[in-house]
PDB file of C-alpha atoms in Angstrom:
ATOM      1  CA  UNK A   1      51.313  53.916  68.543  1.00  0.00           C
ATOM      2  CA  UNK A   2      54.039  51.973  70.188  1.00  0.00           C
ATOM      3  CA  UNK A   3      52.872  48.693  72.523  1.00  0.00           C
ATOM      4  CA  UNK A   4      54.520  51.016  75.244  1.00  0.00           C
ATOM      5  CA  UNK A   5      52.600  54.511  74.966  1.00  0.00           C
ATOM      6  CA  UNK A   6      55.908  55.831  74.628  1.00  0.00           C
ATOM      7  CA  UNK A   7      56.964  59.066  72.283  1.00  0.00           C
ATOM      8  CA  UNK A   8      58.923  57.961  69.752  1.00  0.00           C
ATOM      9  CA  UNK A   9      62.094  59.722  71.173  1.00  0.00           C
ATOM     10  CA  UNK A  10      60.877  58.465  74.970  1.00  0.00           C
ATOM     11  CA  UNK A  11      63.078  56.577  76.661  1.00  0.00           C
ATOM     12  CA  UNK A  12      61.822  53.803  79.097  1.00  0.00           C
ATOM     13  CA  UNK A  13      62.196  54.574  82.625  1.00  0.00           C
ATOM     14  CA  UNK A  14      66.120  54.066  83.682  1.00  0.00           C
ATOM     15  CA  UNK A  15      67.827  53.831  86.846  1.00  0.00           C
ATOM     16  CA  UNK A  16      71.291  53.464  88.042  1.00  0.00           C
ATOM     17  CA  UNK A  17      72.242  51.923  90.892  1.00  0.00           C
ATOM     18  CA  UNK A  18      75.622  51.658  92.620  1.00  0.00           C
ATOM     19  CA  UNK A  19      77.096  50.013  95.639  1.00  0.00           C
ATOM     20  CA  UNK A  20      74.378  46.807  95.224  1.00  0.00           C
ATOM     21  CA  UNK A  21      77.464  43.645  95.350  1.00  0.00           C
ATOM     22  CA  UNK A  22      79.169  43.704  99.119  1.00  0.00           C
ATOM     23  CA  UNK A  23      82.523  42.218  97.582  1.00  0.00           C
ATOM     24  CA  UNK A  24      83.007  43.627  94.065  1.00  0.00           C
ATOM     25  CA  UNK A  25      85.318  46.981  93.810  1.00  0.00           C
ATOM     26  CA  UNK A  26      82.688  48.382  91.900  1.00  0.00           C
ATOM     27  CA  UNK A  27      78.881  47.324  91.061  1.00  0.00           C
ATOM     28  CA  UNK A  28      75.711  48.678  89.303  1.00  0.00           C
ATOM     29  CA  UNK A  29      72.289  47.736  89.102  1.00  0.00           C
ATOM     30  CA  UNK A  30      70.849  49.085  85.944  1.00  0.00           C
ATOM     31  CA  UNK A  31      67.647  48.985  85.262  1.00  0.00           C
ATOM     32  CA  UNK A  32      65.894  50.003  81.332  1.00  0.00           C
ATOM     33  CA  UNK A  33      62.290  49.541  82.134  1.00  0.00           C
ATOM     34  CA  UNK A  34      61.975  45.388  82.614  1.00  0.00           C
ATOM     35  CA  UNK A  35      65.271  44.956  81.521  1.00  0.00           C
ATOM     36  CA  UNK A  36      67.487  44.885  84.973  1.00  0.00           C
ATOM     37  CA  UNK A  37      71.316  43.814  84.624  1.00  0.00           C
ATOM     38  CA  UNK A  38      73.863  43.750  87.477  1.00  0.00           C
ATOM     39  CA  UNK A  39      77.358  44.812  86.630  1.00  0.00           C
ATOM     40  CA  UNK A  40      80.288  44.480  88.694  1.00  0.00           C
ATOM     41  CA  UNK A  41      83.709  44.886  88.162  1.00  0.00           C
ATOM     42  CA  UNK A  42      86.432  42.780  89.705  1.00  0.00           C
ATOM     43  CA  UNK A  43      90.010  44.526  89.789  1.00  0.00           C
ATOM     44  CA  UNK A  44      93.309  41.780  89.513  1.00  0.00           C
ATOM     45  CA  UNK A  45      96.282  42.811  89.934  1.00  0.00           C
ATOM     46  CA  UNK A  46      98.213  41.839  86.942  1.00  0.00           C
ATOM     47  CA  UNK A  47      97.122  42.171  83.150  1.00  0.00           C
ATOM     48  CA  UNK A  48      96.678  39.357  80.625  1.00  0.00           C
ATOM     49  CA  UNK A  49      99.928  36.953  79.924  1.00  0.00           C
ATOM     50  CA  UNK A  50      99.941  38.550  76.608  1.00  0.00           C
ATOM     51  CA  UNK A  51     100.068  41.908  77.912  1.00  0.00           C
ATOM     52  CA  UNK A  52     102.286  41.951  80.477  1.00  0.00           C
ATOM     53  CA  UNK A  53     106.066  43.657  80.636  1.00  0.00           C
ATOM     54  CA  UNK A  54     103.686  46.318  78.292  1.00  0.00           C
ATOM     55  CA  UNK A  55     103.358  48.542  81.308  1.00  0.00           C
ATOM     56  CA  UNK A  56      99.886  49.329  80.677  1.00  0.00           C
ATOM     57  CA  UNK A  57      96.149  47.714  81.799  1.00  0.00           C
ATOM     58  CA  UNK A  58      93.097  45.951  80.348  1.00  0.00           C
ATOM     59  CA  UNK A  59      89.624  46.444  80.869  1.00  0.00           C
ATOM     60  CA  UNK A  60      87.499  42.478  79.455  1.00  0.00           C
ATOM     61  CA  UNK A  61      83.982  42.179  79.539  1.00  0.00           C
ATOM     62  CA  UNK A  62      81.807  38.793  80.468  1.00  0.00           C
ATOM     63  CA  UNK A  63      77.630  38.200  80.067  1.00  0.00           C
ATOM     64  CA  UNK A  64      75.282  36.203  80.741  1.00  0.00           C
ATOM     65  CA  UNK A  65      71.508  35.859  80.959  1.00  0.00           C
ATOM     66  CA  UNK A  66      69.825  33.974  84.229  1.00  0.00           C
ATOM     67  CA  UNK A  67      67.944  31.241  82.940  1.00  0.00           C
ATOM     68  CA  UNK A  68      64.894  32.767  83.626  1.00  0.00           C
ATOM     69  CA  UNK A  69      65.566  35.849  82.850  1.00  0.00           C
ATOM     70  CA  UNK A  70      63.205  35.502  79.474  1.00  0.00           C
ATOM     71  CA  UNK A  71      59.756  34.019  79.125  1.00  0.00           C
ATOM     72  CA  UNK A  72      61.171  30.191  79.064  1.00  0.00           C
ATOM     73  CA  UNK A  73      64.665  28.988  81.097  1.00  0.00           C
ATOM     74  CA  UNK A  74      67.181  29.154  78.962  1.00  0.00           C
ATOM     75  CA  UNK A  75      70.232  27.126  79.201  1.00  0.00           C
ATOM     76  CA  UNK A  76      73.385  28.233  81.483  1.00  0.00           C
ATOM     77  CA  UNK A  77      76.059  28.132  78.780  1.00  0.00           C
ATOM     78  CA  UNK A  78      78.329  26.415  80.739  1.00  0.00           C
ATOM     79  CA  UNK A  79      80.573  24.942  77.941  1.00  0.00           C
ATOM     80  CA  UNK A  80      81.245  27.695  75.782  1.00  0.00           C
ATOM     81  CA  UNK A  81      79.558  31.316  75.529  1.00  0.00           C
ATOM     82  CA  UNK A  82      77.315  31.582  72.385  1.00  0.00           C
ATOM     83  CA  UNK A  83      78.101  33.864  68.921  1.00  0.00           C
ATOM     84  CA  UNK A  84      76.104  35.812  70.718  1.00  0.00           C
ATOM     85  CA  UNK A  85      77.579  36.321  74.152  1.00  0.00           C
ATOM     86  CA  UNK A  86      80.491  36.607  72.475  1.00  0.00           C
ATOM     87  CA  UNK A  87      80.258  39.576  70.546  1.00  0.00           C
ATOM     88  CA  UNK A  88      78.212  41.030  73.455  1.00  0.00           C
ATOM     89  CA  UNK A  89      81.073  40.570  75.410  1.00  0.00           C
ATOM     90  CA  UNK A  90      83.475  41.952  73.444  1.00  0.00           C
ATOM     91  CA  UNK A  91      80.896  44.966  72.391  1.00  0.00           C
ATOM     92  CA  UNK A  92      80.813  45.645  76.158  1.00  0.00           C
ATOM     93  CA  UNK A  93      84.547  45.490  76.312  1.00  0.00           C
ATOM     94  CA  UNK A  94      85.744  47.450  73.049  1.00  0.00           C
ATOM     95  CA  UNK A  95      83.221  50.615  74.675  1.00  0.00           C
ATOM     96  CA  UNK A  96      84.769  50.918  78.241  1.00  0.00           C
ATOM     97  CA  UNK A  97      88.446  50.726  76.495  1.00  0.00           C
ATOM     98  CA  UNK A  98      87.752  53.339  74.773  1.00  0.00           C
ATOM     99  CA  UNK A  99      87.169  56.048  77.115  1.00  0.00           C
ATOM    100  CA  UNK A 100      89.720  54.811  79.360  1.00  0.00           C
ATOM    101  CA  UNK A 101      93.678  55.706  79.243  1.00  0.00           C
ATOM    102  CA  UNK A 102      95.034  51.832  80.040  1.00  0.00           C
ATOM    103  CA  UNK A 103      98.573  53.382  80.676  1.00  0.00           C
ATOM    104  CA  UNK A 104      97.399  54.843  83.665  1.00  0.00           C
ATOM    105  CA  UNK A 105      95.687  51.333  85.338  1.00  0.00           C
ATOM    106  CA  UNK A 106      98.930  50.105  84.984  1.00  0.00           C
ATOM    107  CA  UNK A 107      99.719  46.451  85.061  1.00  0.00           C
ATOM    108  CA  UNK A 108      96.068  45.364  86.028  1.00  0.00           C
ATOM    109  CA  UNK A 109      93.163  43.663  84.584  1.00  0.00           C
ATOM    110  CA  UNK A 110      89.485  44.903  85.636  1.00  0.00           C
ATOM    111  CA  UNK A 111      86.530  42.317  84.774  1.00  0.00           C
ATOM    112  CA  UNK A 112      82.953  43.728  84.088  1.00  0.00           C
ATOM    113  CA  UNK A 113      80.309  41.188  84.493  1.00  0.00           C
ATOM    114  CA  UNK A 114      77.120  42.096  83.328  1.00  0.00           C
ATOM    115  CA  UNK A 115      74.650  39.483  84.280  1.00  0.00           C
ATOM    116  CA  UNK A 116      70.959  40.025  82.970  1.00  0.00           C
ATOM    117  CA  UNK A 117      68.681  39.201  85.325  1.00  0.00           C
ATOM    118  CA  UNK A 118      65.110  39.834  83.167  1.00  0.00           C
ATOM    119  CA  UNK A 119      65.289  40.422  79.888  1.00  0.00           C
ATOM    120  CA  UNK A 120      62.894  43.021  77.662  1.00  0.00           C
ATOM    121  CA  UNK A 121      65.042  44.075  75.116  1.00  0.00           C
ATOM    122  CA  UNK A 122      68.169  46.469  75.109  1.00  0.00           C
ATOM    123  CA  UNK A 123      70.414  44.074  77.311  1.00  0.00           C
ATOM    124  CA  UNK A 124      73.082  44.748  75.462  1.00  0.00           C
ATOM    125  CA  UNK A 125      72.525  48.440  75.795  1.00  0.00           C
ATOM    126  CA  UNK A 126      71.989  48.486  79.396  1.00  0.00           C
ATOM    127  CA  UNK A 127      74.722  46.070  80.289  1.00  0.00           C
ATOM    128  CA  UNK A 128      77.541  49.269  78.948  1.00  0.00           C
ATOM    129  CA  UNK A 129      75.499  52.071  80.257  1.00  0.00           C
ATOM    130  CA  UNK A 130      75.821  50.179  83.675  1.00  0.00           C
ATOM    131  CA  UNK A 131      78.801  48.888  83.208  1.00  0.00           C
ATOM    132  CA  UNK A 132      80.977  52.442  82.997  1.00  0.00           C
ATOM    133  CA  UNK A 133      79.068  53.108  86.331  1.00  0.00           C
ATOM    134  CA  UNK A 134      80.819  50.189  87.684  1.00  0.00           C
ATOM    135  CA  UNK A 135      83.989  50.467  86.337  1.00  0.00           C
ATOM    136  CA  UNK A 136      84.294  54.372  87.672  1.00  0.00           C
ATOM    137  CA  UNK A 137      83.686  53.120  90.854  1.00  0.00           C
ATOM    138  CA  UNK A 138      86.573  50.148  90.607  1.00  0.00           C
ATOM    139  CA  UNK A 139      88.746  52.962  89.350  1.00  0.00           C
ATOM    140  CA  UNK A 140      87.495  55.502  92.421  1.00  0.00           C
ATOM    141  CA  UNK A 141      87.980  52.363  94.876  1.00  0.00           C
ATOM    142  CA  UNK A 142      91.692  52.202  93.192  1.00  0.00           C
ATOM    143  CA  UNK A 143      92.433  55.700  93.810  1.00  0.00           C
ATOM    144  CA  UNK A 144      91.456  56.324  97.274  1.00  0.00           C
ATOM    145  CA  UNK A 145      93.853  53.458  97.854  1.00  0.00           C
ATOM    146  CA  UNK A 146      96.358  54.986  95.941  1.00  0.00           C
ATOM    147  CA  UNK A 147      97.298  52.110  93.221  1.00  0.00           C
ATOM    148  CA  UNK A 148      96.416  55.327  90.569  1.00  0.00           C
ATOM    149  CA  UNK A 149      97.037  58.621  90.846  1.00  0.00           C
ATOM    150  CA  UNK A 150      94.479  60.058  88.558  1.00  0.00           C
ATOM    151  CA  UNK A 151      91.154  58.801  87.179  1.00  0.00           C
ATOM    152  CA  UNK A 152      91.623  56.541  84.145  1.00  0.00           C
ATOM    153  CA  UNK A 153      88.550  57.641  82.527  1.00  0.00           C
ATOM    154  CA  UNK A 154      88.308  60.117  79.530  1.00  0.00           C
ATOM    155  CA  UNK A 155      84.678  60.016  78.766  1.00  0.00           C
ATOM    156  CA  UNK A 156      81.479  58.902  79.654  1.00  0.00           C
ATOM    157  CA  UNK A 157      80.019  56.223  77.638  1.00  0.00           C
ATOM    158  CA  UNK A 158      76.387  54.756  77.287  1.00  0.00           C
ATOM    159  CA  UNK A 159      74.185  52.575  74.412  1.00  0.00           C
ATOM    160  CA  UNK A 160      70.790  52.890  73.662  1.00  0.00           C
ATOM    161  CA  UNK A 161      68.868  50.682  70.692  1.00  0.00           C
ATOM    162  CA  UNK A 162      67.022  52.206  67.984  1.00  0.00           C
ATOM    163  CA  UNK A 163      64.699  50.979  65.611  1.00  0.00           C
ATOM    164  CA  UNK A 164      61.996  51.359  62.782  1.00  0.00           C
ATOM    165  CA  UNK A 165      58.953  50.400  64.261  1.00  0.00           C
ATOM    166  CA  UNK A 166      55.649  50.135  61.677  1.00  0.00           C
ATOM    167  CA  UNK A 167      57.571  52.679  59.494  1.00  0.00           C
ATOM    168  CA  UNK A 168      58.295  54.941  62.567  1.00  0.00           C
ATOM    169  CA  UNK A 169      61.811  55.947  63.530  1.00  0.00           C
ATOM    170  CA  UNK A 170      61.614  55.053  67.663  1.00  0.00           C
ATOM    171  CA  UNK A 171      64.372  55.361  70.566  1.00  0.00           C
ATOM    172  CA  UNK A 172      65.034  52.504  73.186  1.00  0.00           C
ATOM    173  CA  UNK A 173      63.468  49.202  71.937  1.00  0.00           C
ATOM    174  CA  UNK A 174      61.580  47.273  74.039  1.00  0.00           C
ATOM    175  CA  UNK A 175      60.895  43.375  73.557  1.00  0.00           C
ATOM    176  CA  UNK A 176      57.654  43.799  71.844  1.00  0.00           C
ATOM    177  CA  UNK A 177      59.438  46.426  69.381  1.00  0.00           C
ATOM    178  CA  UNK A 178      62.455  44.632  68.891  1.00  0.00           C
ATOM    179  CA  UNK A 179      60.790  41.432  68.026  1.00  0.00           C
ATOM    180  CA  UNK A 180      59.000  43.025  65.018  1.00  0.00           C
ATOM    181  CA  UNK A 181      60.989  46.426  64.414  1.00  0.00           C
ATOM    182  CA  UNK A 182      61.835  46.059  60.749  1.00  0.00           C
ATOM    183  CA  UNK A 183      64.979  48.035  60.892  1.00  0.00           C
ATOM    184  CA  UNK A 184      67.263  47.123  64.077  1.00  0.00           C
ATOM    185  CA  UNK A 185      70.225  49.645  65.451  1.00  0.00           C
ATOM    186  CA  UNK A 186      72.336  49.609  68.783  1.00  0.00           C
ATOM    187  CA  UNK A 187      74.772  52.417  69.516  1.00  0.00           C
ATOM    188  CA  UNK A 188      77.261  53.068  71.369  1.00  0.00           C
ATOM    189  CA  UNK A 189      78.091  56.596  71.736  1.00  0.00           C
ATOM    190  CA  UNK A 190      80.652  58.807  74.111  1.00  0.00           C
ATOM    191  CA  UNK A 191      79.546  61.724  76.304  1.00  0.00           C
ATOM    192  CA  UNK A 192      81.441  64.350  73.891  1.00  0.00           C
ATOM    193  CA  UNK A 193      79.308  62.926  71.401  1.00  0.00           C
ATOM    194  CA  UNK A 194      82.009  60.205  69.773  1.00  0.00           C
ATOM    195  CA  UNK A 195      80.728  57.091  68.010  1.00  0.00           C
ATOM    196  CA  UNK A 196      82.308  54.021  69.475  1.00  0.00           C
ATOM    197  CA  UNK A 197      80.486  51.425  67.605  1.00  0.00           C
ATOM    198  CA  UNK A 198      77.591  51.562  65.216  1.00  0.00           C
ATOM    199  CA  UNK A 199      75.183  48.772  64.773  1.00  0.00           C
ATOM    200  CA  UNK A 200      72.387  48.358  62.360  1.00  0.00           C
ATOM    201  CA  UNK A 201      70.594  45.153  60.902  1.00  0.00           C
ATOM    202  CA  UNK A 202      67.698  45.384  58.543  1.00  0.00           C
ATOM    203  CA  UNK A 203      65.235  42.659  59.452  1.00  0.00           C
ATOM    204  CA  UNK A 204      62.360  42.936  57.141  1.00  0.00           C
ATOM    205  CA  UNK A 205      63.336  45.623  54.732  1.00  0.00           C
ATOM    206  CA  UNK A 206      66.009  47.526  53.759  1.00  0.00           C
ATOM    207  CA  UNK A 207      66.479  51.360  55.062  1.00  0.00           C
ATOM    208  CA  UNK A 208      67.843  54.105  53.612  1.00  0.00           C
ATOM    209  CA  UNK A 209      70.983  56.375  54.782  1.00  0.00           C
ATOM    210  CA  UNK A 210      68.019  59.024  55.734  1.00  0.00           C
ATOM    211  CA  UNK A 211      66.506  56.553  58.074  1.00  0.00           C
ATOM    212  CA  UNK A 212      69.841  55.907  59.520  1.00  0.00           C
ATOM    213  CA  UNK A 213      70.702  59.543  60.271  1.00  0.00           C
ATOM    214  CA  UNK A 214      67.391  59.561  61.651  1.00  0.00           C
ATOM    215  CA  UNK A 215      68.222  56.762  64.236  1.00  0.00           C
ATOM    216  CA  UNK A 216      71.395  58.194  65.215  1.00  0.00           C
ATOM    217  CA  UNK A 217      69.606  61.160  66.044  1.00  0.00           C
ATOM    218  CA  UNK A 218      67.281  59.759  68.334  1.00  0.00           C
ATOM    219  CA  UNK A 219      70.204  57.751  69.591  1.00  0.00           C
ATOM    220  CA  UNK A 220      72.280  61.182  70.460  1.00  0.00           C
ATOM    221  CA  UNK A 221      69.019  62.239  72.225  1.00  0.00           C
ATOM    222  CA  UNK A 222      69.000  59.061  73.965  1.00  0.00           C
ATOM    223  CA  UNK A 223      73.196  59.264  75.309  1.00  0.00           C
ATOM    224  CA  UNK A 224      72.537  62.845  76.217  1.00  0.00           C
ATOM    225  CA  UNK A 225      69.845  61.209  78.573  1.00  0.00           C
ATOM    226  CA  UNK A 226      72.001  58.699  80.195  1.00  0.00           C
ATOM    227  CA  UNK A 227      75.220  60.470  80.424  1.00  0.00           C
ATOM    228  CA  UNK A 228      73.202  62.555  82.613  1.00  0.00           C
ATOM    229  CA  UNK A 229      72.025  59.655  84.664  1.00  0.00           C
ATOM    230  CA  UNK A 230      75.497  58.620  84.995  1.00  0.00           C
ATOM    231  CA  UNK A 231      76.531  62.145  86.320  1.00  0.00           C
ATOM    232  CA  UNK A 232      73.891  62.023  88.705  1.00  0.00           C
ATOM    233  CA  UNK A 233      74.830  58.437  89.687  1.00  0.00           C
ATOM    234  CA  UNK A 234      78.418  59.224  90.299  1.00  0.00           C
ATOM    235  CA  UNK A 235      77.876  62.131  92.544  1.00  0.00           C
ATOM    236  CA  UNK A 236      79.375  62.157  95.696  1.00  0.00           C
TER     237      UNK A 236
END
């Protein structure tokens, strides 16, 4: 039995939320179970020095976790972001590029900051789920001002974990699951069923290519799930 009650292909409640940050061009308050991250997008108008004269855009990712977003404060990383914001960052990143056409932003930069404010596993997973929301609605808030012509968006994308929990394949880890799940797996899948990124850590034992294909399947299960949500979210 899992420490949530949950099916093993249940899902913890989710919830999308636009329109929650007055000033950004385009914000989301996502919410998997406990885990809650808000995700704005901030929309400059000229692309990276290394990118410009290129005549196309770039979509960056930043993240952080509140200080009290866990059980104890943790440390504002004020200095330099951890390994691990780092590749979270750039995880977040990598997904929105690739369902979006950067020829047609243009010469522009759009920013997604994710910022966790409580943590119960997933963060990661949440943060890009929430984070296309807000980046549609940059790109919509472009549009209807008429600095695009069409949407740059080719897909819908979304994350969900997956783990092996006391032997048991199991969809969208919570804390208690993740902290003891002896096989580990985020991914990052498109809503025409493309895999963006793939990841999977054994933490106590190894797993076998069966046990994989069995993750990915509750993962697919899982997108399906959230694409939807997005839909929903996105509707006029």
């Amino acid at each position: 039995m899992r420490p949530s009650k949950r099916a093993p292909d249940a899902m913890r409640p989710v919830s999308l939320q636009r329109n929650v940050a007055r000033y950004a061009e385009g914000s989301c308050l996502v919410k998997f179970g406990e885990t809650h991250v808000l995700c704005t997008a901030s929309l400059e108008d000229k692309p990276p020095m290394w990118l410009r004269g290129q005549g196309k855009g770039w979509i960056t990712a930043e993240y952080a976790m509140l200080p009290r977003a866990t059980h104890t404060r943790t440390r504002r990383e004020t200095a330099k972001p951890s390994g691990r914001t780092q590749e979270i960052q750039r995880l977040i990143g990598r997904s929105l590029r690739a369902v979006t056409n950067l020829l047609a932003l243009g010469e522009r930069q759009i920013t997604i900051d994710c910022d966790v404010l409580q943590a119960d596993g997933g963060t990661r997973t949440a943060s890009i789920t929430g984070a296309w929301v807000a980046l549609h609605d940059c790109l919509k808030w472009m549009r209807g001002r008429s600095m695009i012509k069409d949407m740059p968006l080719t897909d819908h994308v979304a994350a969900v974990s997956c783990g092996i929990y006391q032997g048991l394949p199991v969809l969208d880890l919570d804390y208690d699951e993740d902290s003891s799940a002896h096989t580990d797996g985020n991914f990052v899948i498109t809503g025409s069923g493309g895999l963006v990124e793939v990841q999977a850590t054994a933490e106590g034992a190894v797993f076998s290519e069966e046990e994989l294909t069995k993750l990915l399947g509750l993962a697919r299960g899982g997108i399906k799930q959230l694409v939807e949500l997005q839909k929903q979210a996105i509707e006029p």
